[in-house]
PDB file of C-alpha atoms in Angstrom:
ATOM      1  CA  MET A  18     -49.156   3.933  37.902  1.00  0.00           C
ATOM      2  CA  HIS A  19     -52.527   2.323  37.297  1.00  0.00           C
ATOM      3  CA  ASP A  20     -52.688  -1.317  36.286  1.00  0.00           C
ATOM      4  CA  VAL A  21     -53.864  -0.963  32.684  1.00  0.00           C
ATOM      5  CA  SER A  22     -55.450  -3.991  31.071  1.00  0.00           C
ATOM      6  CA  GLN A  23     -57.340  -4.822  27.911  1.00  0.00           C
ATOM      7  CA  LEU A  24     -61.012  -5.511  28.480  1.00  0.00           C
ATOM      8  CA  ASP A  25     -62.978  -8.386  27.045  1.00  0.00           C
ATOM      9  CA  LEU A  26     -66.756  -8.736  27.010  1.00  0.00           C
ATOM     10  CA  ALA A  27     -66.814 -11.474  29.665  1.00  0.00           C
ATOM     11  CA  ARG A  28     -64.852  -9.358  32.124  1.00  0.00           C
ATOM     12  CA  LEU A  29     -66.969  -6.301  31.432  1.00  0.00           C
ATOM     13  CA  ARG A  30     -70.154  -8.264  32.031  1.00  0.00           C
ATOM     14  CA  ARG A  31     -68.823  -9.416  35.401  1.00  0.00           C
ATOM     15  CA  SER A  32     -67.929  -5.842  36.329  1.00  0.00           C
ATOM     16  CA  CYS A  33     -71.225  -4.342  35.178  1.00  0.00           C
ATOM     17  CA  ALA A  34     -73.460  -7.043  36.666  1.00  0.00           C
ATOM     18  CA  ASP A  35     -74.172  -8.740  33.335  1.00  0.00           C
ATOM     19  CA  CYS A  36     -74.944  -5.511  31.487  1.00  0.00           C
ATOM     20  CA  SER A  37     -74.222  -6.156  27.815  1.00  0.00           C
ATOM     21  CA  LEU A  38     -72.590  -2.875  26.856  1.00  0.00           C
ATOM     22  CA  ALA A  39     -70.873  -4.639  23.982  1.00  0.00           C
ATOM     23  CA  GLN A  40     -70.747  -1.676  21.630  1.00  0.00           C
ATOM     24  CA  LEU A  41     -70.157   1.004  24.257  1.00  0.00           C
ATOM     25  CA  CYS A  42     -67.828  -0.054  27.062  1.00  0.00           C
ATOM     26  CA  LEU A  43     -65.011  -1.935  25.404  1.00  0.00           C
ATOM     27  CA  PRO A  44     -62.413   0.841  25.139  1.00  0.00           C
ATOM     28  CA  ALA A  45     -58.932  -0.611  24.838  1.00  0.00           C
ATOM     29  CA  GLY A  46     -56.499   0.310  27.597  1.00  0.00           C
ATOM     30  CA  ILE A  47     -58.966   1.694  30.133  1.00  0.00           C
ATOM     31  CA  ASP A  48     -57.650   1.232  33.675  1.00  0.00           C
ATOM     32  CA  ARG A  49     -59.526  -0.284  36.590  1.00  0.00           C
ATOM     33  CA  ASN A  50     -60.338   3.039  38.241  1.00  0.00           C
ATOM     34  CA  ASP A  51     -61.921   4.317  35.039  1.00  0.00           C
ATOM     35  CA  LEU A  52     -63.857   1.069  34.671  1.00  0.00           C
ATOM     36  CA  GLY A  53     -65.215   1.655  38.164  1.00  0.00           C
ATOM     37  CA  ARG A  54     -66.411   5.106  37.110  1.00  0.00           C
ATOM     38  CA  LEU A  55     -68.285   3.600  34.199  1.00  0.00           C
ATOM     39  CA  ASP A  56     -69.816   0.983  36.472  1.00  0.00           C
ATOM     40  CA  THR A  57     -71.162   3.620  38.883  1.00  0.00           C
ATOM     41  CA  LEU A  58     -72.494   5.686  35.977  1.00  0.00           C
ATOM     42  CA  VAL A  59     -74.804   2.943  34.716  1.00  0.00           C
ATOM     43  CA  GLN A  60     -78.225   2.953  36.340  1.00  0.00           C
ATOM     44  CA  LYS A  61     -80.126  -0.322  36.352  1.00  0.00           C
ATOM     45  CA  ARG A  62     -83.792   0.084  35.496  1.00  0.00           C
ATOM     46  CA  ARG A  63     -86.680  -2.127  36.467  1.00  0.00           C
ATOM     47  CA  PRO A  64     -87.490  -4.903  34.002  1.00  0.00           C
ATOM     48  CA  LEU A  65     -89.828  -4.000  31.177  1.00  0.00           C
ATOM     49  CA  HIS A  66     -92.503  -6.242  29.741  1.00  0.00           C
ATOM     50  CA  ARG A  67     -93.435  -6.788  26.116  1.00  0.00           C
ATOM     51  CA  GLY A  68     -95.227  -3.706  24.802  1.00  0.00           C
ATOM     52  CA  ASP A  69     -93.913  -1.329  27.497  1.00  0.00           C
ATOM     53  CA  HIS A  70     -92.646   2.085  26.370  1.00  0.00           C
ATOM     54  CA  LEU A  71     -89.116   3.080  27.346  1.00  0.00           C
ATOM     55  CA  PHE A  72     -89.600   6.604  26.017  1.00  0.00           C
ATOM     56  CA  ARG A  73     -92.140   8.421  23.854  1.00  0.00           C
ATOM     57  CA  ALA A  74     -91.929  11.044  21.135  1.00  0.00           C
ATOM     58  CA  GLY A  75     -91.536  14.465  22.716  1.00  0.00           C
ATOM     59  CA  ASP A  76     -89.882  13.210  25.906  1.00  0.00           C
ATOM     60  CA  ALA A  77     -86.848  15.249  26.935  1.00  0.00           C
ATOM     61  CA  LEU A  78     -83.427  13.657  26.570  1.00  0.00           C
ATOM     62  CA  GLY A  79     -82.384  12.311  29.925  1.00  0.00           C
ATOM     63  CA  SER A  80     -80.476   9.159  29.116  1.00  0.00           C
ATOM     64  CA  VAL A  81     -79.370   6.816  26.400  1.00  0.00           C
ATOM     65  CA  PHE A  82     -80.011   3.110  26.796  1.00  0.00           C
ATOM     66  CA  VAL A  83     -78.588  -0.344  26.303  1.00  0.00           C
ATOM     67  CA  ALA A  84     -80.711  -3.474  26.683  1.00  0.00           C
ATOM     68  CA  SER A  85     -78.893  -6.162  28.626  1.00  0.00           C
ATOM     69  CA  GLU A  86     -81.742  -8.525  27.769  1.00  0.00           C
ATOM     70  CA  GLY A  87     -84.499  -8.305  25.195  1.00  0.00           C
ATOM     71  CA  THR A  88     -85.012  -6.269  22.035  1.00  0.00           C
ATOM     72  CA  PHE A  89     -86.683  -2.938  21.294  1.00  0.00           C
ATOM     73  CA  LYS A  90     -88.202  -1.262  18.283  1.00  0.00           C
ATOM     74  CA  THR A  91     -88.263   2.479  17.647  1.00  0.00           C
ATOM     75  CA  VAL A  92     -91.320   3.750  15.804  1.00  0.00           C
ATOM     76  CA  VAL A  93     -93.025   6.905  14.603  1.00  0.00           C
ATOM     77  CA  ILE A  94     -96.803   7.242  14.370  1.00  0.00           C
ATOM     78  CA  ASN A  95     -98.242   9.354  11.556  1.00  0.00           C
ATOM     79  CA  GLU A  96    -101.372  11.500  11.744  1.00  0.00           C
ATOM     80  CA  SER A  97    -103.489   8.578  10.564  1.00  0.00           C
ATOM     81  CA  GLY A  98    -102.252   6.441  13.438  1.00  0.00           C
ATOM     82  CA  GLU A  99    -100.124   4.229  11.210  1.00  0.00           C
ATOM     83  CA  GLU A 100     -96.886   2.923  12.678  1.00  0.00           C
ATOM     84  CA  HIS A 101     -93.590   2.991  10.826  1.00  0.00           C
ATOM     85  CA  VAL A 102     -90.751   1.027  12.381  1.00  0.00           C
ATOM     86  CA  LEU A 103     -87.507   2.996  12.224  1.00  0.00           C
ATOM     87  CA  GLY A 104     -85.304   0.265  13.619  1.00  0.00           C
ATOM     88  CA  PHE A 105     -84.778  -2.697  15.894  1.00  0.00           C
ATOM     89  CA  HIS A 106     -82.278  -2.617  18.753  1.00  0.00           C
ATOM     90  CA  LEU A 107     -80.593  -5.806  19.947  1.00  0.00           C
ATOM     91  CA  PRO A 108     -79.055  -6.500  23.362  1.00  0.00           C
ATOM     92  CA  GLY A 109     -75.792  -4.608  23.715  1.00  0.00           C
ATOM     93  CA  GLU A 110     -76.694  -1.895  21.196  1.00  0.00           C
ATOM     94  CA  LEU A 111     -76.904   1.733  22.315  1.00  0.00           C
ATOM     95  CA  PHE A 112     -80.116   3.572  21.390  1.00  0.00           C
ATOM     96  CA  GLY A 113     -81.967   6.760  22.278  1.00  0.00           C
ATOM     97  CA  LEU A 114     -79.529   8.857  20.251  1.00  0.00           C
ATOM     98  CA  ASP A 115     -82.370  10.403  18.224  1.00  0.00           C
ATOM     99  CA  ALA A 116     -82.757  13.047  20.956  1.00  0.00           C
ATOM    100  CA  VAL A 117     -79.122  14.163  21.023  1.00  0.00           C
ATOM    101  CA  GLY A 118     -79.599  16.862  18.374  1.00  0.00           C
ATOM    102  CA  SER A 119     -82.853  18.513  19.499  1.00  0.00           C
ATOM    103  CA  GLY A 120     -82.927  17.461  23.136  1.00  0.00           C
ATOM    104  CA  ARG A 121     -86.232  15.623  22.669  1.00  0.00           C
ATOM    105  CA  HIS A 122     -87.051  12.189  21.334  1.00  0.00           C
ATOM    106  CA  ARG A 123     -88.579  12.092  17.865  1.00  0.00           C
ATOM    107  CA  CYS A 124     -89.773   8.508  18.150  1.00  0.00           C
ATOM    108  CA  GLU A 125     -91.011   5.928  20.633  1.00  0.00           C
ATOM    109  CA  ALA A 126     -89.081   2.940  21.966  1.00  0.00           C
ATOM    110  CA  ILE A 127     -91.172  -0.153  22.710  1.00  0.00           C
ATOM    111  CA  ALA A 128     -90.068  -3.503  24.137  1.00  0.00           C
ATOM    112  CA  LEU A 129     -90.617  -6.380  21.723  1.00  0.00           C
ATOM    113  CA  GLU A 130     -90.229  -8.897  24.546  1.00  0.00           C
ATOM    114  CA  ASP A 131     -89.527  -8.890  28.254  1.00  0.00           C
ATOM    115  CA  ALA A 132     -86.361  -6.856  28.679  1.00  0.00           C
ATOM    116  CA  LYS A 133     -83.839  -5.429  31.119  1.00  0.00           C
ATOM    117  CA  VAL A 134     -82.315  -2.059  30.333  1.00  0.00           C
ATOM    118  CA  CYS A 135     -79.312  -0.122  31.553  1.00  0.00           C
ATOM    119  CA  GLU A 136     -79.753   3.633  31.577  1.00  0.00           C
ATOM    120  CA  LEU A 137     -76.810   5.969  31.044  1.00  0.00           C
ATOM    121  CA  PRO A 138     -77.603   9.593  32.022  1.00  0.00           C
ATOM    122  CA  PHE A 139     -76.472  11.561  29.001  1.00  0.00           C
ATOM    123  CA  SER A 140     -75.001  14.564  30.836  1.00  0.00           C
ATOM    124  CA  SER A 141     -72.896  12.319  33.093  1.00  0.00           C
ATOM    125  CA  LEU A 142     -71.878  10.146  30.159  1.00  0.00           C
ATOM    126  CA  ALA A 143     -70.713  13.192  28.205  1.00  0.00           C
ATOM    127  CA  THR A 144     -68.691  14.417  31.183  1.00  0.00           C
ATOM    128  CA  VAL A 145     -66.966  11.069  31.729  1.00  0.00           C
ATOM    129  CA  ALA A 146     -66.335  10.621  28.006  1.00  0.00           C
ATOM    130  CA  ALA A 147     -64.610  14.015  27.878  1.00  0.00           C
ATOM    131  CA  GLN A 148     -62.182  12.745  30.528  1.00  0.00           C
ATOM    132  CA  LEU A 149     -61.676   9.299  28.998  1.00  0.00           C
ATOM    133  CA  PRO A 150     -60.483   9.538  25.377  1.00  0.00           C
ATOM    134  CA  SER A 151     -60.913   5.794  24.855  1.00  0.00           C
ATOM    135  CA  LEU A 152     -64.589   5.966  25.850  1.00  0.00           C
ATOM    136  CA  GLN A 153     -65.082   9.078  23.733  1.00  0.00           C
ATOM    137  CA  ARG A 154     -63.753   7.223  20.688  1.00  0.00           C
ATOM    138  CA  GLN A 155     -66.127   4.346  21.399  1.00  0.00           C
ATOM    139  CA  LEU A 156     -69.094   6.720  21.648  1.00  0.00           C
ATOM    140  CA  LEU A 157     -68.205   8.288  18.321  1.00  0.00           C
ATOM    141  CA  ARG A 158     -67.890   4.820  16.796  1.00  0.00           C
ATOM    142  CA  VAL A 159     -71.300   3.796  18.127  1.00  0.00           C
ATOM    143  CA  MET A 160     -72.885   6.986  16.789  1.00  0.00           C
ATOM    144  CA  GLY A 161     -71.243   6.300  13.444  1.00  0.00           C
ATOM    145  CA  GLN A 162     -72.708   2.793  13.416  1.00  0.00           C
ATOM    146  CA  SER A 163     -76.142   4.243  14.162  1.00  0.00           C
ATOM    147  CA  SER A 164     -75.732   6.608  11.211  1.00  0.00           C
ATOM    148  CA  ASP A 165     -74.616   3.681   9.050  1.00  0.00           C
ATOM    149  CA  ARG A 166     -77.805   1.768   9.928  1.00  0.00           C
ATOM    150  CA  ASP A 167     -79.900   4.795   8.941  1.00  0.00           C
ATOM    151  CA  HIS A 168     -78.064   4.905   5.604  1.00  0.00           C
ATOM    152  CA  ASP A 169     -78.559   1.166   5.150  1.00  0.00           C
ATOM    153  CA  LEU A 170     -82.300   1.579   5.741  1.00  0.00           C
ATOM    154  CA  VAL A 171     -82.485   4.233   3.031  1.00  0.00           C
ATOM    155  CA  ASP A 172     -80.683   1.804   0.724  1.00  0.00           C
ATOM    156  CA  VAL A 173     -83.118  -0.976   1.615  1.00  0.00           C
ATOM    157  CA  LEU A 174     -86.182   1.195   1.039  1.00  0.00           C
ATOM    158  CA  SER A 175     -84.833   2.317  -2.335  1.00  0.00           C
ATOM    159  CA  ARG A 176     -84.926  -1.274  -3.555  1.00  0.00           C
ATOM    160  CA  ARG A 177     -88.040  -1.971  -5.612  1.00  0.00           C
ATOM    161  CA  GLN A 178     -87.992  -5.741  -5.287  1.00  0.00           C
ATOM    162  CA  ALA A 179     -89.362  -7.183  -2.041  1.00  0.00           C
ATOM    163  CA  SER A 180     -86.856 -10.041  -2.235  1.00  0.00           C
ATOM    164  CA  GLU A 181     -83.978  -7.553  -2.160  1.00  0.00           C
ATOM    165  CA  ARG A 182     -85.320  -5.802   0.931  1.00  0.00           C
ATOM    166  CA  ILE A 183     -85.887  -9.042   2.803  1.00  0.00           C
ATOM    167  CA  ALA A 184     -82.453 -10.423   1.900  1.00  0.00           C
ATOM    168  CA  LEU A 185     -80.705  -7.228   2.992  1.00  0.00           C
ATOM    169  CA  PHE A 186     -82.658  -7.215   6.240  1.00  0.00           C
ATOM    170  CA  LEU A 187     -81.705 -10.806   7.103  1.00  0.00           C
ATOM    171  CA  LEU A 188     -78.035 -10.331   6.224  1.00  0.00           C
ATOM    172  CA  GLY A 189     -77.855  -7.098   8.212  1.00  0.00           C
ATOM    173  CA  LEU A 190     -79.525  -8.644  11.239  1.00  0.00           C
ATOM    174  CA  ARG A 191     -77.171 -11.617  11.140  1.00  0.00           C
ATOM    175  CA  ASP A 192     -74.131  -9.332  10.979  1.00  0.00           C
ATOM    176  CA  ARG A 193     -75.399  -7.353  13.973  1.00  0.00           C
ATOM    177  CA  TYR A 194     -75.894 -10.514  16.036  1.00  0.00           C
ATOM    178  CA  ARG A 195     -72.300 -11.429  15.258  1.00  0.00           C
ATOM    179  CA  ARG A 196     -71.155  -7.944  16.293  1.00  0.00           C
ATOM    180  CA  ILE A 197     -72.645  -8.351  19.771  1.00  0.00           C
ATOM    181  CA  GLY A 198     -70.890 -11.653  20.264  1.00  0.00           C
ATOM    182  CA  GLN A 199     -73.425 -14.193  19.019  1.00  0.00           C
ATOM    183  CA  SER A 200     -72.744 -16.741  16.302  1.00  0.00           C
ATOM    184  CA  GLY A 201     -75.170 -15.341  13.734  1.00  0.00           C
ATOM    185  CA  GLU A 202     -75.800 -18.820  12.335  1.00  0.00           C
ATOM    186  CA  ASP A 203     -79.274 -19.008  13.819  1.00  0.00           C
ATOM    187  CA  VAL A 204     -80.981 -15.617  13.664  1.00  0.00           C
ATOM    188  CA  HIS A 205     -83.732 -15.004  16.206  1.00  0.00           C
ATOM    189  CA  LEU A 206     -86.489 -12.690  14.996  1.00  0.00           C
ATOM    190  CA  PRO A 207     -87.961 -10.991  18.074  1.00  0.00           C
ATOM    191  CA  MET A 208     -90.170  -8.938  15.782  1.00  0.00           C
ATOM    192  CA  SER A 209     -93.263 -10.157  13.931  1.00  0.00           C
ATOM    193  CA  ARG A 210     -93.569 -10.434  10.157  1.00  0.00           C
ATOM    194  CA  GLU A 211     -95.914  -7.453  10.295  1.00  0.00           C
ATOM    195  CA  GLU A 212     -93.296  -5.361  12.104  1.00  0.00           C
ATOM    196  CA  ILE A 213     -90.684  -6.386   9.542  1.00  0.00           C
ATOM    197  CA  GLY A 214     -93.077  -5.181   6.851  1.00  0.00           C
ATOM    198  CA  ARG A 215     -93.565  -1.849   8.620  1.00  0.00           C
ATOM    199  CA  HIS A 216     -89.797  -1.490   8.708  1.00  0.00           C
ATOM    200  CA  LEU A 217     -89.200  -2.468   5.076  1.00  0.00           C
ATOM    201  CA  GLY A 218     -92.239  -0.736   3.587  1.00  0.00           C
ATOM    202  CA  LEU A 219     -93.880  -4.032   2.596  1.00  0.00           C
ATOM    203  CA  ALA A 220     -97.270  -5.601   3.229  1.00  0.00           C
ATOM    204  CA  LEU A 221     -97.491  -8.472   5.703  1.00  0.00           C
ATOM    205  CA  GLU A 222     -98.486 -10.882   2.924  1.00  0.00           C
ATOM    206  CA  THR A 223     -95.462  -9.844   0.863  1.00  0.00           C
ATOM    207  CA  VAL A 224     -93.075 -10.487   3.752  1.00  0.00           C
ATOM    208  CA  SER A 225     -94.640 -13.876   4.459  1.00  0.00           C
ATOM    209  CA  ARG A 226     -94.402 -14.888   0.792  1.00  0.00           C
ATOM    210  CA  GLY A 227     -90.788 -13.707   0.670  1.00  0.00           C
ATOM    211  CA  PHE A 228     -89.791 -15.829   3.659  1.00  0.00           C
ATOM    212  CA  SER A 229     -91.702 -18.825   2.280  1.00  0.00           C
ATOM    213  CA  ARG A 230     -90.009 -18.517  -1.099  1.00  0.00           C
ATOM    214  CA  LEU A 231     -86.537 -18.360   0.425  1.00  0.00           C
ATOM    215  CA  HIS A 232     -87.387 -21.377   2.575  1.00  0.00           C
ATOM    216  CA  GLU A 233     -88.762 -23.403  -0.340  1.00  0.00           C
ATOM    217  CA  ASP A 234     -85.711 -22.537  -2.457  1.00  0.00           C
ATOM    218  CA  GLY A 235     -83.403 -23.855   0.261  1.00  0.00           C
ATOM    219  CA  VAL A 236     -81.804 -20.462   0.887  1.00  0.00           C
ATOM    220  CA  ILE A 237     -82.942 -20.252   4.515  1.00  0.00           C
ATOM    221  CA  ASP A 238     -84.566 -22.596   7.003  1.00  0.00           C
ATOM    222  CA  VAL A 239     -87.453 -20.926   8.827  1.00  0.00           C
ATOM    223  CA  ARG A 240     -88.814 -22.301  12.083  1.00  0.00           C
ATOM    224  CA  GLY A 241     -91.264 -19.772  13.463  1.00  0.00           C
ATOM    225  CA  ARG A 242     -89.120 -16.834  14.515  1.00  0.00           C
ATOM    226  CA  HIS A 243     -85.817 -18.622  14.027  1.00  0.00           C
ATOM    227  CA  VAL A 244     -83.992 -18.391  10.712  1.00  0.00           C
ATOM    228  CA  ARG A 245     -80.860 -20.227   9.632  1.00  0.00           C
ATOM    229  CA  VAL A 246     -79.049 -19.132   6.482  1.00  0.00           C
ATOM    230  CA  LEU A 247     -78.341 -22.257   4.429  1.00  0.00           C
ATOM    231  CA  ASP A 248     -77.004 -20.662   1.241  1.00  0.00           C
ATOM    232  CA  GLU A 249     -75.367 -17.293   1.862  1.00  0.00           C
ATOM    233  CA  ALA A 250     -74.375 -16.833  -1.797  1.00  0.00           C
ATOM    234  CA  ALA A 251     -77.979 -17.329  -2.899  1.00  0.00           C
ATOM    235  CA  LEU A 252     -79.179 -14.861  -0.263  1.00  0.00           C
ATOM    236  CA  ARG A 253     -76.649 -12.269  -1.387  1.00  0.00           C
ATOM    237  CA  THR A 254     -77.895 -12.497  -4.989  1.00  0.00           C
ATOM    238  CA  PRO A 255     -81.117 -10.557  -4.371  1.00  0.00           C
ATOM    239  CA  ALA A 256     -79.360  -8.419  -1.744  1.00  0.00           C
ATOM    240  CA  SER A 257     -76.918  -7.176  -4.393  1.00  0.00           C
ATOM    241  CA  GLY A 258     -79.679  -6.520  -6.908  1.00  0.00           C
ATOM    242  CA  CYS A 259     -78.478  -9.270  -9.242  1.00  0.00           C
ATOM    243  CA  GLU A 260     -81.895 -10.935  -9.226  1.00  0.00           C
ATOM    244  CA  GLN A 261     -83.525  -7.794 -10.565  1.00  0.00           C
ATOM    245  CA  ASP A 262     -80.790  -7.349 -13.191  1.00  0.00           C
ATOM    246  CA  ALA A 263     -81.252 -10.943 -14.330  1.00  0.00           C
ATOM    247  CA  HIS A 264     -85.015 -10.432 -14.582  1.00  0.00           C
ATOM    248  CA  LYS A 265     -84.526  -7.318 -16.710  1.00  0.00           C
ATOM    249  CA  ALA A 266     -82.063  -9.143 -18.949  1.00  0.00           C
ATOM    250  CA  SER A 267     -84.477 -12.018 -19.515  1.00  0.00           C
ATOM    251  CA  ARG A 268     -87.260  -9.613 -20.478  1.00  0.00           C
ATOM    252  CA  ALA A 269     -84.981  -7.702 -22.830  1.00  0.00           C
ATOM    253  CA  ARG A 270     -83.706 -10.871 -24.545  1.00  0.00           C
ATOM    254  CA  PRO A 271     -85.350 -11.250 -28.013  1.00  0.00           C
ATOM    255  CA  ARG A 272     -87.435 -14.326 -28.512  1.00  0.00           C
ATOM    256  CA  ALA A 273     -86.480 -16.813 -31.176  1.00  0.00           C
TER     257      ALA A 273
END
């Protein structure tokens, strides 16, 4: 009988040469032989530099990816050449799933900083997952989380107030850092304010004013691309839409 053991992130990183497959390869109860199969499946890619493309729109699905270091953005370019940022992908998060349905990527993945990426050939991954129920469950969970982020983005973009969008973005990013094993107290922003605006549907000036206002109000402390949440309750007020409701109430209140 195989020696079955529970995996933790530290052990997995040692086995996979520091590859942060935090959301993919933590199936409970996988035995050592199966872990070895996962380790041989992962292909290490050469390091990428800031601005390098990992894949482009129209490329055939060959692999899905996990960054062991660095962060990526996925974008679509419209006919006018304008860029819309679909999402940001942190170390340990699986991405490239946009091609699973059609077999071709519908967006581009670009490194926001120097990065190292692990490539998982999709056909081999599907074969191994079919033989390892624990890995298959993890894959379904990761795909569900990707769908949840798409739904969250729709919710963010439906908010009319810029403060609501920014607050939701910061809270969501902090939660994701915590999910990949980081504290989440100090949130690193590998993306620029302009890229945040392209993601949230806001102008650069609006994003900058939003961050400045939250900083001046003591809700967050902003130091360049590092943000610390000082007052979570105050940040959740605009995120929940309460700020907009309060504004409407004050306008509707009859003057004396």
